[in-house]
Amino acid sequence: MSVEVPFRTIIEPFRIKAVEPIPLTTRAERESLLDRAGYNLFKLHAEHVTIDLLTDSGTGAMSDRQWAALLAGDESYAGSRSYDHFETTVKRLTGFEHVFPTHQGRAAERILFEAVVKPGDVVPNNTHFDTTRANLEHVGGVALDLPRSGHPHFGGNMDLERLGQVLAGDRPVPLVMMTLTNNAVGGQPVSLENLRAVRALCDRHQVPLFVDAARFAENAWLIKRREPGYQDHTPEQIARELFGLADGCTVSAKKDGIVNIGGILATHRADWARKFEVLLILSEGFPTYGGLAGRDLEAMAVGLIEALDPDYLRYREATVAYLARGLEKAGLPIVTPPGGHAVFVDAARALPKMPKSQLPAQAIAIELYREGGVRTVEVGTLMFGAAAQHELVRIALPRRVYTASHVDWVIETAERVAARLGAIPGYRIVEEPPLLRHFTAKLQPL
Ligand code: F0G
């Protein structure tokens, strides 16, 4: 049940066949680029970013087998062979009978909620990812976050007591969801024990359970590493057990599908599947290609299985742990233990004197770019306004993209930022849109 992995005993379990140059810029150039971008990192051109850790979504590197599979894609409109490959893989992994490809995770969410949620319905989740919440609210549903904080190894768990109360209450609950791993609370995993207890509550109240399984492989791996009794299980066995506890899933395959685009909606409920199919045809496409090309389905079928390779998952966990230790040593406080796909810097602790209104997490994200061309994302007052619970900088790791030397570069950049925390300016917003302001707002240093 040890959680530590000595990184240097683990190497990238791949070698590099195609290389993509990364841009190197000078500090002076980055100063002016920041100014031109209105100190908003979403507005930087990627060609000016040396190490891009904005997200782990759609940014992974496909394997030689995935690239080979692309060429084998069958682009027939109906009944494509590539759909059969995809369907067989997803069925084998999840056990769900009805499998629909979607162009990405949020399309699966939209179809699910449009099919089964009525205005006023409540959907509990360990924590809704923001697109999940938005799609639910779009059809009049109420997104209820029930995280259970405080578990030393499974910070992504659901609060069972509150779930029990909600299910016993008067408000209609068409389904319960569990997000694996729990992205909104730092990519923390959910334990099988917790998922089983959620299933039991759902059974007692006859409510279906869906998993948002974007990071199912990372969650399975962290169960193997941290949950008693699972050391000798393979990640694939654990993943099957996770899916086996649910009635269906939504998946953004841009994470543990290790593809640049793709999603999945699957269930064993025939009645819901019929509704999904109609909505899928309406906006995504014919059910055997969904919102994708045949080649995308082939790449997904390969990626979903590659993501469960223990050597890959061990390396991934070790990389996250190595980055986390390096940031801590550099003097940047982080959220511990780190989750499966990212490390979060706690800017409120790093800059205790800076008021939230001066956007401390954004201030640190800007410095990481200024010092080393490293792009991260603020998850704090800039993103959530007054509703922000924390001031965090998410440093997400794309899959199979950066080497240990790149991670060292990020750590050295963090050291230089940490060395002059006292001199970092706060920011004020000078222009902002009415919605989702973090994508386009313009800022100025104070
Ligand atoms: N669910 C979770 C847990 C996610 O993290 C995401 C996306 C989605 C659903 C939506 O999937 O992007 O394919 O439509 N997360 C990305 C991120 C954007 O940066 O964490 P999508």
Coordinates of C-alpha atoms in Angstrom, one line a residue, residues 47-433:
E47 CA 3.8 28.1 -30.7
H48 CA 5.0 30.4 -28.0
V49 CA 4.6 27.8 -25.2
T50 CA 7.7 25.6 -24.4
I51 CA 6.0 23.1 -22.1
D52 CA 2.2 23.0 -22.4
L53 CA 0.6 21.7 -19.2
L54 CA -2.8 23.5 -19.6
T55 CA -4.6 20.2 -19.8
D56 CA -4.2 16.4 -20.2
S57 CA -7.3 16.4 -22.5
G58 CA -6.7 15.5 -26.2
T59 CA -3.0 16.3 -25.8
G60 CA -1.6 12.8 -25.4
A61 CA 0.7 11.1 -27.9
M62 CA -0.7 8.2 -29.8
S63 CA 1.4 5.0 -30.1
D64 CA 2.7 3.5 -33.4
R65 CA -0.1 1.0 -33.1
Q66 CA -2.7 3.7 -32.9
W67 CA -1.2 5.5 -35.9
A68 CA -1.3 2.2 -37.8
A69 CA -4.9 1.6 -36.7
L70 CA -5.8 5.0 -38.2
L71 CA -4.9 3.8 -41.6
A72 CA -7.0 0.7 -41.2
G73 CA -10.1 2.9 -40.5
D74 CA -13.2 1.9 -42.3
E75 CA -15.1 5.1 -43.3
S76 CA -18.3 3.4 -44.3
Y77 CA -21.4 5.4 -43.3
A78 CA -23.2 2.4 -41.7
G79 CA -21.9 -0.8 -40.2
S80 CA -18.3 0.1 -40.4
R81 CA -15.7 -2.5 -39.4
S82 CA -14.0 0.1 -37.2
Y83 CA -17.2 0.4 -35.2
D84 CA -17.2 -3.3 -34.6
H85 CA -13.6 -3.1 -33.3
F86 CA -14.6 -0.2 -31.1
E87 CA -17.8 -1.8 -29.8
T88 CA -16.1 -5.1 -29.1
T89 CA -13.3 -3.4 -27.1
V90 CA -15.8 -1.2 -25.1
K91 CA -18.1 -4.1 -24.4
R92 CA -15.2 -6.3 -23.2
L93 CA -13.9 -3.5 -20.9
T94 CA -17.2 -2.2 -19.6
G95 CA -19.7 -5.0 -20.0
F96 CA -22.3 -2.5 -21.4
E97 CA -24.4 -3.9 -24.2
H98 CA -25.2 -0.6 -25.9
V99 CA -22.2 1.4 -27.1
F100 CA -22.3 4.8 -28.8
P101 CA -19.4 6.8 -30.0
T102 CA -19.6 10.6 -29.5
H103 CA -17.2 13.3 -30.6
Q104 CA -16.0 13.9 -27.0
G105 CA -17.1 13.6 -23.4
R106 CA -19.5 16.5 -23.2
A107 CA -21.5 15.2 -26.2
A108 CA -22.2 12.0 -24.2
E109 CA -23.2 14.1 -21.2
R110 CA -25.6 16.2 -23.3
I111 CA -27.3 13.2 -24.8
L112 CA -27.6 11.4 -21.4
F113 CA -29.1 14.3 -19.7
E114 CA -31.4 15.3 -22.5
A115 CA -32.7 11.7 -22.6
V116 CA -33.3 11.1 -18.9
V117 CA -33.4 14.4 -16.9
K118 CA -36.5 16.5 -16.4
P119 CA -36.5 20.1 -15.1
G120 CA -36.1 20.1 -11.3
D121 CA -34.5 16.6 -11.2
V122 CA -31.5 16.3 -8.9
V123 CA -28.3 14.5 -10.0
P124 CA -25.8 13.8 -7.2
N125 CA -22.2 13.3 -8.2
N126 CA -18.9 13.1 -6.2
T127 CA -18.2 16.3 -8.1
H128 CA -19.5 17.3 -11.5
F129 CA -16.9 18.4 -13.9
D130 CA -17.8 21.8 -15.3
T131 CA -19.2 20.6 -18.6
T132 CA -21.2 17.9 -16.8
R133 CA -22.7 20.5 -14.6
A134 CA -23.4 22.9 -17.5
N135 CA -25.1 20.2 -19.6
L136 CA -27.2 19.1 -16.7
E137 CA -28.3 22.7 -15.9
H138 CA -29.0 23.3 -19.6
V139 CA -31.9 20.8 -19.4
G140 CA -33.1 22.2 -16.0
G141 CA -31.4 19.6 -13.8
V142 CA -29.8 20.4 -10.4
A143 CA -26.2 19.4 -10.1
L144 CA -25.5 18.3 -6.6
D145 CA -21.8 17.8 -5.6
L146 CA -21.3 15.4 -2.7
P147 CA -17.6 15.1 -2.2
R148 CA -16.2 13.3 0.9
S149 CA -13.0 15.0 1.7
G150 CA -10.4 13.8 4.2
H151 CA -9.6 10.3 3.0
P152 CA -5.8 9.9 2.9
H153 CA -5.8 7.8 -0.3
F154 CA -9.1 8.3 -1.9
G155 CA -9.9 12.0 -1.9
G156 CA -12.3 11.6 -4.8
N157 CA -14.9 9.6 -2.8
M158 CA -18.6 10.4 -2.4
D159 CA -20.2 11.4 0.8
L160 CA -22.4 8.4 1.5
E161 CA -24.4 9.9 4.3
R162 CA -25.5 12.9 2.2
L163 CA -26.2 10.7 -0.8
G164 CA -28.5 8.5 1.4
Q165 CA -30.3 11.6 2.6
V166 CA -30.8 12.9 -1.0
L167 CA -32.0 9.5 -2.2
A168 CA -34.5 9.2 0.7
G169 CA -35.7 12.8 0.1
D170 CA -38.6 14.1 -2.0
R171 CA -36.8 15.5 -5.0
P172 CA -36.7 13.1 -8.0
V173 CA -33.3 11.6 -8.8
P174 CA -33.1 10.1 -12.3
L175 CA -29.5 8.9 -11.8
V176 CA -26.5 9.1 -9.6
M177 CA -23.0 9.8 -11.1
M178 CA -19.5 9.1 -10.0
T179 CA -16.6 10.9 -11.6
L180 CA -13.5 8.6 -11.9
T181 CA -11.0 10.2 -11.0
N182 CA -12.6 13.2 -9.4
N183 CA -11.1 16.0 -11.6
A184 CA -12.7 19.0 -9.9
V185 CA -11.1 18.0 -6.5
G186 CA -7.6 17.5 -8.0
G187 CA -7.9 14.3 -10.0
Q188 CA -8.3 12.3 -6.7
P189 CA -9.3 8.6 -7.1
V190 CA -12.5 6.9 -5.9
S191 CA -12.1 3.6 -4.0
L192 CA -13.9 0.5 -5.0
E193 CA -15.3 0.3 -1.4
N194 CA -16.9 3.7 -1.9
L195 CA -18.3 2.9 -5.3
R196 CA -19.7 -0.3 -4.0
A197 CA -21.4 1.5 -1.2
V198 CA -22.8 4.1 -3.7
R199 CA -24.1 1.2 -5.8
A200 CA -25.8 -0.3 -2.7
L201 CA -27.6 3.0 -1.9
C202 CA -28.7 3.3 -5.6
D203 CA -30.0 -0.3 -5.5
R204 CA -31.9 0.4 -2.3
H205 CA -33.7 3.4 -3.9
Q206 CA -33.8 1.8 -7.4
V207 CA -31.8 4.7 -9.0
P208 CA -29.3 4.0 -11.9
L209 CA -25.7 4.7 -11.4
F210 CA -23.5 6.1 -14.2
V211 CA -19.7 6.7 -14.1
D212 CA -18.0 9.6 -15.8
A213 CA -15.0 7.4 -16.7
A214 CA -12.7 9.9 -18.4
R215 CA -9.8 8.7 -16.2
F216 CA -10.9 5.2 -15.5
A217 CA -7.4 3.7 -16.0
E218 CA -5.7 6.1 -13.6
N219 CA -8.5 5.4 -11.1
A220 CA -8.0 1.6 -11.5
W221 CA -4.3 2.0 -11.1
L222 CA -4.6 4.0 -7.9
I223 CA -6.9 1.4 -6.5
K224 CA -4.3 -1.2 -7.2
R225 CA -1.7 0.9 -5.4
R226 CA -3.7 2.1 -2.5
E227 CA -6.8 -0.1 -1.8
P228 CA -6.2 -3.2 0.4
G229 CA -6.8 -6.4 -1.4
Y230 CA -6.1 -5.2 -5.0
Q231 CA -2.3 -5.3 -5.2
D232 CA -2.5 -8.5 -7.3
H233 CA -5.3 -7.4 -9.6
T234 CA -4.5 -6.1 -13.0
P235 CA -5.6 -2.6 -13.9
E236 CA -7.9 -4.2 -16.5
Q237 CA -9.6 -6.4 -13.9
I238 CA -10.1 -3.4 -11.6
A239 CA -11.5 -1.3 -14.4
R240 CA -14.0 -4.0 -15.3
E241 CA -15.0 -4.2 -11.7
L242 CA -15.5 -0.4 -11.7
F243 CA -17.7 -0.4 -14.8
G244 CA -19.5 -3.6 -13.5
L245 CA -20.9 -1.6 -10.6
A246 CA -22.5 1.0 -13.0
D247 CA -25.5 1.0 -15.3
G248 CA -23.7 3.0 -17.9
C249 CA -20.9 5.5 -18.5
T250 CA -20.0 8.7 -20.2
V251 CA -16.3 8.9 -21.3
S252 CA -14.1 11.6 -22.6
A253 CA -11.7 9.4 -24.5
K254 CA -9.4 12.4 -24.8
K255 CA -7.9 11.4 -21.4
D256 CA -7.5 7.6 -20.8
G257 CA -8.5 6.7 -24.4
I258 CA -5.3 8.4 -25.3
V259 CA -6.7 10.0 -28.5
N260 CA -6.9 13.6 -29.6
I261 CA -10.7 13.4 -30.1
G262 CA -13.4 11.0 -29.1
G263 CA -16.0 10.0 -26.5
I264 CA -18.3 7.2 -25.4
L265 CA -21.8 6.8 -24.1
A266 CA -22.7 3.2 -23.1
T267 CA -25.2 1.4 -20.9
H268 CA -26.9 -1.9 -20.4
R269 CA -30.3 -0.3 -20.2
A270 CA -32.1 -1.0 -23.4
D271 CA -34.8 1.6 -22.7
W272 CA -32.3 4.4 -22.2
A273 CA -30.2 3.2 -25.2
R274 CA -33.2 3.7 -27.5
K275 CA -33.5 7.3 -26.4
F276 CA -29.7 7.9 -26.7
E277 CA -29.7 6.5 -30.2
V278 CA -32.4 9.0 -31.4
L279 CA -30.5 12.0 -29.9
L280 CA -27.2 10.7 -31.2
I281 CA -28.5 10.6 -34.8
L282 CA -29.9 14.1 -34.3
S283 CA -26.6 15.8 -33.6
E284 CA -23.6 13.4 -33.6
G285 CA -24.3 11.1 -36.5
F286 CA -25.3 7.5 -37.4
P287 CA -24.8 5.2 -34.4
T288 CA -21.9 3.3 -35.9
Y289 CA -19.7 6.4 -36.2
G290 CA -21.2 8.9 -33.8
G291 CA -19.4 12.2 -34.1
L292 CA -16.2 10.6 -35.4
A293 CA -14.4 9.1 -38.4
G294 CA -13.9 5.4 -38.6
R295 CA -10.2 5.9 -38.1
D296 CA -10.9 7.7 -34.8
L297 CA -12.8 4.6 -33.6
E298 CA -9.8 2.4 -34.4
A299 CA -7.4 4.7 -32.5
M300 CA -9.7 4.7 -29.5
A301 CA -10.1 1.0 -29.4
V302 CA -6.3 0.6 -29.2
G303 CA -5.8 3.5 -26.8
L304 CA -8.4 2.3 -24.3
I305 CA -6.4 -0.9 -23.8
E306 CA -2.9 0.7 -23.9
A307 CA -4.0 3.0 -21.1
L308 CA -4.4 -0.1 -18.9
D309 CA -0.8 -1.3 -19.4
P310 CA 0.8 -1.5 -15.9
D311 CA 4.2 -0.3 -17.1
Y312 CA 2.6 2.8 -18.6
L313 CA 0.5 3.5 -15.5
R314 CA 3.4 2.9 -13.1
Y315 CA 5.4 5.5 -15.1
R316 CA 2.5 7.9 -15.1
E317 CA 2.0 7.7 -11.4
A318 CA 5.7 8.1 -10.9
T319 CA 5.9 11.2 -13.1
V320 CA 3.1 12.9 -11.2
A321 CA 4.7 12.0 -7.9
Y322 CA 8.1 13.2 -9.2
L323 CA 6.7 16.6 -10.3
A324 CA 4.9 16.9 -7.0
R325 CA 8.0 16.3 -4.9
G326 CA 10.0 18.6 -7.1
L327 CA 7.5 21.5 -6.6
E328 CA 7.4 20.9 -2.9
K329 CA 11.2 20.9 -2.7
A330 CA 11.2 24.1 -4.8
G331 CA 9.1 25.7 -2.1
L332 CA 5.7 25.8 -3.8
P333 CA 2.9 24.4 -1.6
I334 CA 0.8 21.7 -3.3
V335 CA -2.4 19.8 -2.7
T336 CA -1.4 16.3 -1.3
P337 CA -1.5 13.5 -2.2
P338 CA -1.4 14.5 -5.9
G339 CA -4.1 12.9 -8.0
G340 CA -3.7 10.9 -11.2
H341 CA -3.2 13.4 -13.9
A342 CA -2.0 16.7 -12.4
V343 CA -0.4 18.5 -9.5
F344 CA -2.1 21.5 -8.0
V345 CA -0.2 24.4 -6.5
D346 CA -1.9 26.0 -3.6
A347 CA -1.5 29.7 -4.3
A348 CA -3.4 30.8 -1.2
R349 CA -0.6 29.3 0.8
A350 CA 2.2 30.4 -1.5
L351 CA 1.0 34.0 -1.5
P352 CA -0.8 34.3 1.8
K353 CA -0.8 38.1 1.8
M354 CA -2.3 38.5 -1.7
P355 CA -6.1 39.0 -1.5
K356 CA -8.2 36.7 -3.7
S357 CA -9.4 39.7 -5.6
Q358 CA -5.8 40.1 -6.9
L359 CA -5.9 36.5 -8.4
P360 CA -3.0 34.8 -6.6
A361 CA -3.3 31.6 -8.6
Q362 CA -3.3 33.4 -11.9
A363 CA -0.3 35.4 -10.6
I364 CA 1.7 32.2 -10.1
A365 CA 0.6 30.7 -13.4
I366 CA 1.8 33.9 -15.2
E367 CA 5.2 33.6 -13.4
L368 CA 5.6 30.0 -14.5
Y369 CA 5.2 31.1 -18.1
R370 CA 7.4 34.2 -17.7
E371 CA 10.2 32.2 -16.1
G372 CA 10.2 29.0 -18.2
G373 CA 7.5 29.2 -20.9
V374 CA 5.4 26.7 -18.9
R375 CA 1.7 27.0 -19.5
T376 CA -0.7 25.9 -16.7
V377 CA -4.2 26.8 -15.7
E378 CA -5.7 28.8 -12.9
V379 CA -8.5 27.2 -11.0
G380 CA -9.6 29.9 -8.6
T381 CA -11.2 33.3 -8.5
L382 CA -10.5 34.1 -12.2
M383 CA -12.3 30.8 -13.2
F384 CA -15.1 30.8 -10.6
G385 CA -15.4 34.4 -9.4
A386 CA -16.8 34.7 -5.9
A387 CA -17.8 31.0 -5.9
A388 CA -14.1 29.9 -5.9
Q389 CA -13.4 27.5 -3.0
H390 CA -9.6 27.5 -3.6
E391 CA -6.8 29.3 -5.3
L392 CA -5.1 26.6 -7.3
V393 CA -2.8 26.3 -10.3
R394 CA -3.3 23.0 -12.2
I395 CA -0.2 21.6 -13.7
A396 CA -1.7 18.8 -15.9
L397 CA 0.5 16.1 -17.6
P398 CA -0.4 15.1 -21.1
R399 CA 0.0 11.3 -21.7
R400 CA 3.3 10.1 -23.1
V401 CA 4.3 13.5 -24.3
Y402 CA 7.0 15.0 -22.1
T403 CA 10.1 13.2 -20.8
A404 CA 11.7 13.4 -17.3
S405 CA 14.0 16.1 -18.6
H406 CA 11.0 18.2 -19.5
V407 CA 9.6 17.7 -16.0
D408 CA 13.0 18.8 -14.6
W409 CA 12.6 22.0 -16.6
V410 CA 9.2 22.6 -15.0
I411 CA 10.7 22.0 -11.5
E412 CA 13.6 24.4 -12.2
T413 CA 11.1 27.0 -13.4
A414 CA 9.1 26.5 -10.2
E415 CA 12.3 27.0 -8.2
R416 CA 12.9 30.4 -9.8
V417 CA 9.3 31.4 -9.2
A418 CA 9.4 30.2 -5.6
A419 CA 12.6 32.2 -5.0
R420 CA 10.9 35.5 -5.6
L421 CA 7.3 34.9 -4.4
G422 CA 7.5 38.1 -2.4
A423 CA 8.0 40.2 -5.6
I424 CA 5.1 38.7 -7.6
P425 CA 2.4 41.3 -8.5
G426 CA -1.3 40.7 -8.2
Y427 CA -3.6 41.3 -11.1
R428 CA -6.9 43.1 -11.9
I429 CA -9.4 42.3 -14.6
V430 CA -9.7 45.1 -17.1
E431 CA -12.1 43.4 -19.6
E432 CA -14.4 40.4 -19.1
P433 CA -17.2 38.6 -20.9

